[in-house]
Amino acid sequence: MPIADKMVKMVESASMIRKMFEEGARLKEKYGADNVFDFSLGNPDVPPPPVVKQTLLELINNKNTSHGYMSNPGYPHVRQAVADYLNKEFNVGLTQDLVVMTVGAAGALNDTLRALLNPGEDILVPAPYFVGYNQYAFVANANLKTAPSRPDFHLDLAAIQAAITENTRVMLINSPNNPTGVVYTREELEGLGKLLEVASQRFGKRIYLISDEPYRKIVYGVEVPSVFDVYPHTIMLTSYSKELSLAGERIGYLAIHPKAEDAAMIAGAAGVTNTMMYVNAPALFQQVVGKLQGVTVDVGIYQKRRDMFCQGLSAAGYEFDVPEGAFYLFPKSPIENDIEFVNILKEQHILAVPGVAFGGPGFFRLSYAVPEKTILGSFEGFKRAMDRVK
Ligand code: PLP
């Protein structure tokens, strides 16, 4: 085998996803893009706020704008801008040395996991979960372990407690959640914080909480509680991929609670892993986001689509919890086998992702980062697919 043995499985699962894209492209070619309803991708289509382009142009036209290497964790003035913003939002006393600018949330996850985990240690994540975690765990030489969530996809604290062992180094959560759209409440996060403290004492080993929050700003009338309030040994990470619709520009950061055990050492290690993988986050977009703290896309656009989609699916007989955040719906598959149902949807030219891909069998994921006409045009197909299995 010309490639590393350990890569074979990873390439196979990547090629499954590629096949799905290829199938989508084939359907679009055959039936016309307007007749295929593609809800498979979480790629934001809402335009970035106009101030993004304006800031970019100002930076490009300014001869003092830097395009060279900088301190590997990022420009100090940008990290300071992020720390100031987070202090204003969460009153946490962050300093810029505890912030690392990264290549998106994926970069921040890779940095943090590789900084914290010894080979063979466990990352615990509530299922269902974002598929990328499998790859980041692989790169960190760690095991991804799951704990089931409650039927409403909120945290099942008893299940989490039962799943923690002496091998657990990291608890990884994601709220608002991909794929379920759930936003964890302050009470459940407080419960999680207490539980992690007790488990850390019990096993004589600090368990760190990583909170993956790229959808923090994409919420509909609810607030996302601060994880910094519930457990000091926390690393919060995020990106501008969704909140500024800059997914392709690859810019994000991680921030370590100042009271986290060995916070400075973790920041140093995350800075070094950042350097080893990518050298530094993109220079131009660091400078853009440094000037745009607190700016967000028009969330009303996503909310309108969510409401429209929920109404149509409900009328077609689908069951789901109305998501409070992110831009995904996670309906129950009307038949037990979600892969089979996704294939039935495909016959109606509707593309969805089976829940089993997220560790959530029996459900399927629909992304509404798509134009309204795609949502409206799909309802007949959803009805026909339901009628077929009823
Ligand atoms: N975490 C979650 C839950 C995501 O859904 C995504 C992307 O979809 C990422 C991390 C990666 O985000 P980024 O594109 O900013 O690296």
Short mmCIF file of C-alpha atoms and ligand atoms in Angstrom, two decimals:
data_model
loop_
_atom_site.label_atom_id
_atom_site.label_comp_id
_atom_site.label_asym_id
_atom_site.label_seq_id
_atom_site.Cartn_x
_atom_site.Cartn_y
_atom_site.Cartn_z
CA MET A 1 0.00 0.00 0.00
CA PRO A 2 1.63 3.28 -1.06
CA ILE A 3 -0.14 5.26 1.67
CA ALA A 4 0.17 4.81 5.45
CA ASP A 5 -1.99 1.93 6.77
CA LYS A 6 -3.62 4.23 9.31
CA MET A 7 -4.71 6.55 6.49
CA VAL A 8 -6.66 3.88 4.59
CA LYS A 9 -9.80 4.12 6.76
CA MET A 10 -9.65 7.91 6.85
CA VAL A 11 -9.42 8.09 3.05
CA GLU A 12 -12.35 5.67 2.76
CA SER A 13 -14.58 7.82 4.93
CA ALA A 14 -13.47 10.99 3.09
CA SER A 15 -14.30 9.30 -0.21
CA MET A 16 -17.81 8.48 1.08
CA ILE A 17 -18.37 12.20 1.55
CA ARG A 18 -16.82 12.93 -1.83
CA LYS A 19 -19.18 10.39 -3.42
CA MET A 20 -22.10 12.27 -1.93
CA PHE A 21 -20.89 15.53 -3.48
CA GLU A 22 -20.32 13.80 -6.81
CA GLU A 23 -23.81 12.34 -6.69
CA GLY A 24 -25.21 15.83 -6.02
CA ALA A 25 -23.24 17.26 -8.95
CA ARG A 26 -24.48 14.40 -11.18
CA LEU A 27 -28.12 15.03 -10.24
CA LYS A 28 -27.72 18.77 -10.87
CA GLU A 29 -26.21 18.13 -14.28
CA LYS A 30 -28.96 15.70 -15.22
CA TYR A 31 -32.00 17.58 -13.90
CA GLY A 32 -30.75 21.18 -13.73
CA ALA A 33 -29.52 22.90 -10.56
CA ASP A 34 -32.99 24.42 -9.92
CA ASN A 35 -34.57 20.96 -9.77
CA VAL A 36 -32.19 19.54 -7.16
CA PHE A 37 -32.66 20.50 -3.51
CA ASP A 38 -29.28 20.26 -1.88
CA PHE A 39 -29.38 20.51 1.93
CA SER A 40 -26.21 18.52 2.47
CA LEU A 41 -23.66 21.29 3.07
CA GLY A 42 -23.11 23.71 5.93
CA ASN A 43 -21.52 26.33 3.70
CA PRO A 44 -22.91 29.78 4.60
CA ASP A 45 -24.50 31.51 1.59
CA VAL A 46 -25.65 34.65 3.42
CA PRO A 47 -23.28 37.43 2.27
CA PRO A 48 -20.76 38.82 4.76
CA PRO A 49 -21.84 42.17 6.22
CA PRO A 50 -20.77 45.04 3.84
CA VAL A 51 -18.30 46.31 6.45
CA VAL A 52 -16.17 43.20 5.83
CA LYS A 53 -15.43 44.18 2.23
CA GLN A 54 -15.00 47.81 3.22
CA THR A 55 -12.43 46.87 5.90
CA LEU A 56 -10.67 44.54 3.50
CA LEU A 57 -10.39 47.31 0.88
CA GLU A 58 -9.07 49.79 3.45
CA LEU A 59 -6.43 47.30 4.55
CA ILE A 60 -5.41 46.47 0.99
CA ASN A 61 -5.08 50.17 0.12
CA ASN A 62 -3.10 50.98 3.24
CA LYS A 63 0.63 50.74 2.60
CA ASN A 64 1.25 49.95 6.26
CA THR A 65 -0.82 46.76 6.18
CA SER A 66 1.38 43.82 7.02
CA HIS A 67 1.59 40.76 4.76
CA GLY A 68 4.58 39.11 6.41
CA TYR A 69 5.08 36.58 9.19
CA MET A 70 4.07 37.72 12.63
CA SER A 71 4.34 36.24 16.10
CA ASN A 72 3.04 32.67 15.43
CA PRO A 73 -0.01 32.80 17.73
CA GLY A 74 -1.12 35.90 15.80
CA TYR A 75 -0.75 39.69 15.72
CA PRO A 76 -0.63 40.98 19.32
CA HIS A 77 -3.06 43.82 18.51
CA VAL A 78 -5.57 41.36 17.01
CA ARG A 79 -5.30 38.98 19.98
CA GLN A 80 -5.78 42.02 22.25
CA ALA A 81 -8.91 43.02 20.29
CA VAL A 82 -10.29 39.47 20.74
CA ALA A 83 -9.41 39.46 24.47
CA ASP A 84 -11.06 42.89 24.95
CA TYR A 85 -14.19 41.71 23.17
CA LEU A 86 -14.42 38.50 25.20
CA ASN A 87 -13.82 40.40 28.44
CA LYS A 88 -16.66 42.76 27.54
CA GLU A 89 -18.96 39.83 26.74
CA PHE A 90 -17.97 37.42 29.52
CA ASN A 91 -16.01 39.47 32.06
CA VAL A 92 -13.36 36.76 32.26
CA GLY A 93 -10.09 38.71 32.60
CA LEU A 94 -8.47 37.35 29.45
CA THR A 95 -5.08 38.61 28.34
CA GLN A 96 -3.84 38.43 24.77
CA ASP A 97 -1.23 35.78 25.64
CA LEU A 98 -4.14 33.35 26.26
CA VAL A 99 -5.55 33.89 22.76
CA VAL A 100 -4.19 32.13 19.66
CA MET A 101 -5.41 33.16 16.19
CA THR A 102 -6.05 30.03 14.14
CA VAL A 103 -6.96 28.64 10.73
CA GLY A 104 -10.71 28.53 11.44
CA ALA A 105 -12.36 26.58 14.24
CA ALA A 106 -10.87 23.41 12.72
CA GLY A 107 -7.38 24.85 13.24
CA ALA A 108 -8.27 25.84 16.81
CA LEU A 109 -9.57 22.31 17.53
CA ASN A 110 -6.46 20.71 16.06
CA ASP A 111 -4.18 23.03 18.05
CA THR A 112 -6.00 22.49 21.33
CA LEU A 113 -6.40 18.73 21.05
CA ARG A 114 -2.78 18.20 20.08
CA ALA A 115 -1.64 20.52 22.87
CA LEU A 116 -3.63 18.63 25.53
CA LEU A 117 -3.76 14.94 24.65
CA ASN A 118 -1.18 12.23 25.09
CA PRO A 119 -1.37 9.44 22.50
CA GLY A 120 -4.18 7.02 23.39
CA GLU A 121 -6.05 9.38 25.73
CA ASP A 122 -9.78 9.96 25.28
CA ILE A 123 -11.85 12.86 24.05
CA LEU A 124 -15.43 12.52 25.23
CA VAL A 125 -18.16 14.07 23.09
CA PRO A 126 -21.96 13.93 23.35
CA ALA A 127 -23.51 12.21 20.33
CA PRO A 128 -24.63 13.22 17.78
CA TYR A 129 -21.55 15.27 16.96
CA PHE A 130 -19.80 17.13 14.11
CA VAL A 131 -18.07 14.59 11.83
CA GLY A 132 -14.80 16.56 11.69
CA TYR A 133 -14.10 15.49 15.30
CA ASN A 134 -13.16 12.00 14.07
CA GLN A 135 -10.41 13.49 11.94
CA TYR A 136 -9.11 15.87 14.59
CA ALA A 137 -8.96 13.02 17.13
CA PHE A 138 -7.06 10.94 14.58
CA VAL A 139 -4.51 13.70 14.01
CA ALA A 140 -4.08 14.07 17.78
CA ASN A 141 -3.53 10.29 18.15
CA ALA A 142 -6.44 10.27 20.57
CA ASN A 143 -9.65 8.22 20.87
CA LEU A 144 -13.01 9.83 20.26
CA LYS A 145 -15.50 8.39 22.77
CA THR A 146 -19.18 9.28 22.78
CA ALA A 147 -21.85 9.65 25.44
CA PRO A 148 -25.49 9.56 24.33
CA SER A 149 -27.57 12.74 24.59
CA ARG A 150 -31.14 12.98 25.92
CA PRO A 151 -33.99 12.40 23.44
CA ASP A 152 -34.23 16.19 22.98
CA PHE A 153 -30.45 16.22 22.26
CA HIS A 154 -29.59 18.16 25.40
CA LEU A 155 -26.75 16.89 27.60
CA ASP A 156 -27.39 13.64 29.44
CA LEU A 157 -25.22 14.37 32.47
CA ALA A 158 -25.62 10.88 33.93
CA ALA A 159 -24.47 9.31 30.66
CA ILE A 160 -21.49 11.68 30.52
CA GLN A 161 -20.55 10.86 34.09
CA ALA A 162 -20.75 7.15 33.34
CA ALA A 163 -18.57 7.53 30.24
CA ILE A 164 -15.69 9.38 31.94
CA THR A 165 -12.74 7.16 32.85
CA GLU A 166 -9.18 7.68 34.04
CA ASN A 167 -8.28 7.88 30.34
CA THR A 168 -10.45 10.95 29.67
CA ARG A 169 -8.46 14.14 29.15
CA VAL A 170 -10.95 16.30 27.25
CA MET A 171 -14.70 16.84 27.26
CA LEU A 172 -15.67 18.40 23.93
CA ILE A 173 -19.00 20.16 23.47
CA ASN A 174 -20.54 22.18 20.65
CA SER A 175 -23.38 24.64 21.23
CA PRO A 176 -25.28 25.76 19.17
CA ASN A 177 -24.93 22.25 17.90
CA ASN A 178 -24.17 20.80 14.49
CA PRO A 179 -26.17 18.66 13.56
CA THR A 180 -29.06 19.17 16.05
CA GLY A 181 -29.36 22.97 16.39
CA VAL A 182 -29.66 22.59 20.18
CA VAL A 183 -28.34 25.36 22.46
CA TYR A 184 -27.31 24.05 25.88
CA THR A 185 -28.85 25.87 28.85
CA ARG A 186 -26.92 27.50 31.68
CA GLU A 187 -28.24 24.87 34.10
CA GLU A 188 -27.00 21.91 32.10
CA LEU A 189 -23.62 23.59 31.53
CA GLU A 190 -23.33 24.27 35.26
CA GLY A 191 -24.13 20.62 35.90
CA LEU A 192 -21.43 19.64 33.42
CA GLY A 193 -18.87 21.94 35.09
CA LYS A 194 -19.57 20.39 38.50
CA LEU A 195 -19.38 16.90 37.11
CA LEU A 196 -16.02 17.57 35.41
CA GLU A 197 -14.57 18.95 38.64
CA VAL A 198 -15.69 15.88 40.60
CA ALA A 199 -14.34 13.50 37.93
CA SER A 200 -11.00 15.36 37.77
CA GLN A 201 -10.64 14.99 41.56
CA ARG A 202 -11.70 11.37 41.46
CA PHE A 203 -9.17 10.36 38.82
CA GLY A 204 -6.45 12.74 40.03
CA LYS A 205 -6.16 14.19 36.54
CA ARG A 206 -7.42 17.49 35.18
CA ILE A 207 -10.15 17.05 32.58
CA TYR A 208 -10.35 20.09 30.30
CA LEU A 209 -13.54 21.33 28.70
CA ILE A 210 -13.29 22.41 25.07
CA SER A 211 -16.24 24.40 23.84
CA ASP A 212 -16.51 24.56 20.04
CA GLU A 213 -18.67 27.61 19.31
CA PRO A 214 -18.60 28.61 15.63
CA TYR A 215 -22.41 29.06 15.67
CA ARG A 216 -22.54 31.21 18.87
CA LYS A 217 -23.98 34.19 16.96
CA ILE A 218 -26.43 32.17 14.85
CA VAL A 219 -29.24 31.90 17.39
CA TYR A 220 -32.95 32.65 17.32
CA GLY A 221 -34.14 34.51 20.39
CA VAL A 222 -32.01 32.61 22.91
CA GLU A 223 -28.68 33.40 24.50
CA VAL A 224 -25.71 31.05 24.47
CA PRO A 225 -24.47 30.90 28.08
CA SER A 226 -20.76 31.43 28.66
CA VAL A 227 -18.81 28.24 29.33
CA PHE A 228 -16.21 30.37 31.11
CA ASP A 229 -18.78 30.89 33.90
CA VAL A 230 -19.31 27.20 34.60
CA TYR A 231 -15.83 25.67 34.71
CA PRO A 232 -12.48 27.47 34.80
CA HIS A 233 -10.53 24.71 33.04
CA THR A 234 -12.07 25.66 29.73
CA ILE A 235 -10.83 26.47 26.26
CA MET A 236 -13.40 28.26 24.13
CA LEU A 237 -12.80 28.25 20.41
CA THR A 238 -14.60 29.62 17.43
CA SER A 239 -14.24 31.06 13.94
CA TYR A 240 -15.61 33.76 11.68
CA SER A 241 -16.73 31.11 9.17
CA LYS A 242 -20.41 31.36 10.07
CA GLU A 243 -20.81 34.62 12.02
CA LEU A 244 -19.16 36.65 9.21
CA SER A 245 -19.74 34.10 6.39
CA LEU A 246 -15.98 33.80 5.83
CA ALA A 247 -15.67 29.99 5.84
CA GLY A 248 -13.20 29.87 2.96
CA GLU A 249 -10.91 32.52 4.44
CA ARG A 250 -9.97 30.20 7.32
CA ILE A 251 -9.85 32.48 10.32
CA GLY A 252 -10.72 31.78 13.98
CA TYR A 253 -9.19 31.64 17.43
CA LEU A 254 -8.95 29.78 20.71
CA ALA A 255 -9.11 31.45 24.13
CA ILE A 256 -8.05 29.84 27.41
CA HIS A 257 -9.71 30.73 30.72
CA PRO A 258 -7.09 32.61 32.80
CA LYS A 259 -7.89 30.35 35.77
CA ALA A 260 -7.48 27.10 33.84
CA GLU A 261 -4.86 24.83 35.38
CA ASP A 262 -1.58 25.51 33.52
CA ALA A 263 -3.28 28.07 31.26
CA ALA A 264 -0.02 29.70 30.14
CA MET A 265 1.55 26.33 29.32
CA ILE A 266 -1.50 25.31 27.24
CA ALA A 267 -1.39 28.63 25.37
CA GLY A 268 2.31 28.08 24.67
CA ALA A 269 1.71 24.53 23.43
CA ALA A 270 -1.27 25.59 21.26
CA GLY A 271 0.90 28.33 19.77
CA VAL A 272 3.57 25.76 18.94
CA THR A 273 1.11 23.26 17.39
CA ASN A 274 -0.28 26.18 15.36
CA THR A 275 3.24 26.88 14.12
CA MET A 276 3.93 23.22 13.33
CA MET A 277 0.78 22.84 11.22
CA TYR A 278 0.11 26.19 9.55
CA VAL A 279 2.83 28.60 10.80
CA ASN A 280 0.16 31.23 11.49
CA ALA A 281 -3.43 32.16 10.71
CA PRO A 282 -3.92 34.19 7.48
CA ALA A 283 -2.39 37.66 8.01
CA LEU A 284 -4.89 39.75 6.08
CA PHE A 285 -7.97 38.21 7.67
CA GLN A 286 -6.49 38.46 11.16
CA GLN A 287 -6.32 42.19 10.55
CA VAL A 288 -9.86 42.27 9.16
CA VAL A 289 -11.46 40.48 12.12
CA GLY A 290 -9.34 42.47 14.57
CA LYS A 291 -11.37 45.50 13.45
CA LEU A 292 -14.75 43.74 13.38
CA GLN A 293 -15.24 42.29 16.85
CA GLY A 294 -18.95 41.86 17.55
CA VAL A 295 -20.06 42.24 13.90
CA THR A 296 -22.40 39.45 12.69
CA VAL A 297 -24.24 38.41 9.53
CA ASP A 298 -27.97 39.10 9.31
CA VAL A 299 -29.28 36.22 11.41
CA GLY A 300 -32.85 37.16 10.47
CA ILE A 301 -32.22 35.57 7.06
CA TYR A 302 -31.50 32.19 8.68
CA GLN A 303 -34.41 32.56 11.08
CA LYS A 304 -36.87 33.17 8.23
CA ARG A 305 -35.59 30.06 6.45
CA ARG A 306 -35.76 28.00 9.62
CA ASP A 307 -39.38 28.98 10.19
CA MET A 308 -40.30 28.32 6.57
CA PHE A 309 -38.57 24.93 6.56
CA CYS A 310 -40.09 23.85 9.89
CA GLN A 311 -43.57 24.76 8.67
CA GLY A 312 -43.23 22.85 5.40
CA LEU A 313 -41.68 19.75 6.96
CA SER A 314 -44.21 19.66 9.73
CA ALA A 315 -47.05 19.90 7.18
CA ALA A 316 -45.45 16.97 5.33
CA GLY A 317 -45.57 14.90 8.54
CA TYR A 318 -41.93 15.06 9.70
CA GLU A 319 -41.03 15.11 13.39
CA PHE A 320 -38.27 17.29 14.79
CA ASP A 321 -37.43 19.76 17.57
CA VAL A 322 -37.34 23.35 16.34
CA PRO A 323 -33.64 24.32 16.41
CA GLU A 324 -32.67 27.32 18.54
CA GLY A 325 -29.37 27.91 16.78
CA ALA A 326 -26.98 27.06 13.90
CA PHE A 327 -28.55 26.40 10.48
CA TYR A 328 -29.45 22.73 10.63
CA LEU A 329 -32.61 20.70 11.14
CA PHE A 330 -32.30 17.15 12.44
CA PRO A 331 -35.63 15.41 11.77
CA LYS A 332 -36.47 11.87 12.73
CA SER A 333 -36.25 9.45 9.85
CA PRO A 334 -39.77 8.05 9.25
CA ILE A 335 -38.15 4.62 8.81
CA GLU A 336 -35.55 3.12 11.11
CA ASN A 337 -32.76 3.08 8.55
CA ASP A 338 -31.74 6.70 7.93
CA ILE A 339 -29.39 5.80 5.06
CA GLU A 340 -32.28 4.12 3.26
CA PHE A 341 -34.50 7.14 3.85
CA VAL A 342 -31.84 9.55 2.57
CA ASN A 343 -31.78 7.43 -0.60
CA ILE A 344 -35.58 7.74 -0.87
CA LEU A 345 -35.18 11.53 -0.55
CA LYS A 346 -32.56 11.39 -3.28
CA GLU A 347 -35.15 9.86 -5.63
CA GLN A 348 -37.04 13.14 -5.06
CA HIS A 349 -33.82 15.06 -5.88
CA ILE A 350 -33.43 16.05 -2.23
CA LEU A 351 -29.94 15.74 -0.75
CA ALA A 352 -29.59 15.22 3.01
CA VAL A 353 -26.99 13.61 5.28
CA PRO A 354 -27.91 10.46 7.24
CA GLY A 355 -27.75 10.89 11.02
CA VAL A 356 -25.53 7.84 11.35
CA ALA A 357 -22.67 9.97 9.90
CA PHE A 358 -22.92 12.11 13.05
CA GLY A 359 -23.36 9.22 15.47
CA GLY A 360 -27.13 9.88 15.45
CA PRO A 361 -28.78 6.98 13.59
CA GLY A 362 -32.53 7.22 12.94
CA PHE A 363 -32.32 10.92 12.00
CA PHE A 364 -31.11 12.95 9.04
CA ARG A 365 -29.54 16.40 8.76
CA LEU A 366 -30.75 19.25 6.57
CA SER A 367 -28.73 22.44 6.22
CA TYR A 368 -30.72 25.59 5.52
CA ALA A 369 -27.69 27.58 4.42
CA VAL A 370 -29.50 27.61 1.06
CA PRO A 371 -31.77 30.10 -0.76
CA GLU A 372 -35.46 30.25 0.22
CA LYS A 373 -36.53 28.95 -3.20
CA THR A 374 -34.62 25.71 -2.56
CA ILE A 375 -36.55 25.21 0.68
CA LEU A 376 -39.92 26.09 -0.85
CA GLY A 377 -39.27 23.97 -3.94
CA SER A 378 -38.49 20.86 -1.88
CA PHE A 379 -41.75 20.46 0.03
CA GLU A 380 -43.56 18.40 -2.62
CA GLY A 381 -40.63 15.99 -2.72
CA PHE A 382 -40.57 15.70 1.07
CA LYS A 383 -44.29 14.87 0.99
CA ARG A 384 -43.85 12.24 -1.71
CA ALA A 385 -40.95 10.64 0.20
CA MET A 386 -43.12 10.49 3.35
CA ASP A 387 -46.06 9.01 1.41
CA ARG A 388 -43.76 6.33 0.02
CA VAL A 389 -42.83 4.99 3.45
CA LYS A 390 -46.15 5.48 5.27
N1 PLP B 1 -17.03 22.78 14.49
C1 PLP B 1 -18.27 22.63 14.01
C2 PLP B 1 -19.34 22.17 14.94
C3 PLP B 1 -18.56 22.87 12.66
O1 PLP B 1 -19.80 22.69 12.20
C4 PLP B 1 -17.50 23.29 11.81
C5 PLP B 1 -17.74 23.51 10.37
O2 PLP B 1 -18.78 23.30 9.83
C6 PLP B 1 -16.23 23.45 12.36
C7 PLP B 1 -16.02 23.19 13.69
C8 PLP B 1 -15.09 23.90 11.50
O3 PLP B 1 -15.25 25.29 11.30
P1 PLP B 1 -14.21 26.14 10.45
O4 PLP B 1 -14.68 26.12 9.04
O5 PLP B 1 -14.26 27.50 11.05
O6 PLP B 1 -12.88 25.51 10.60
#
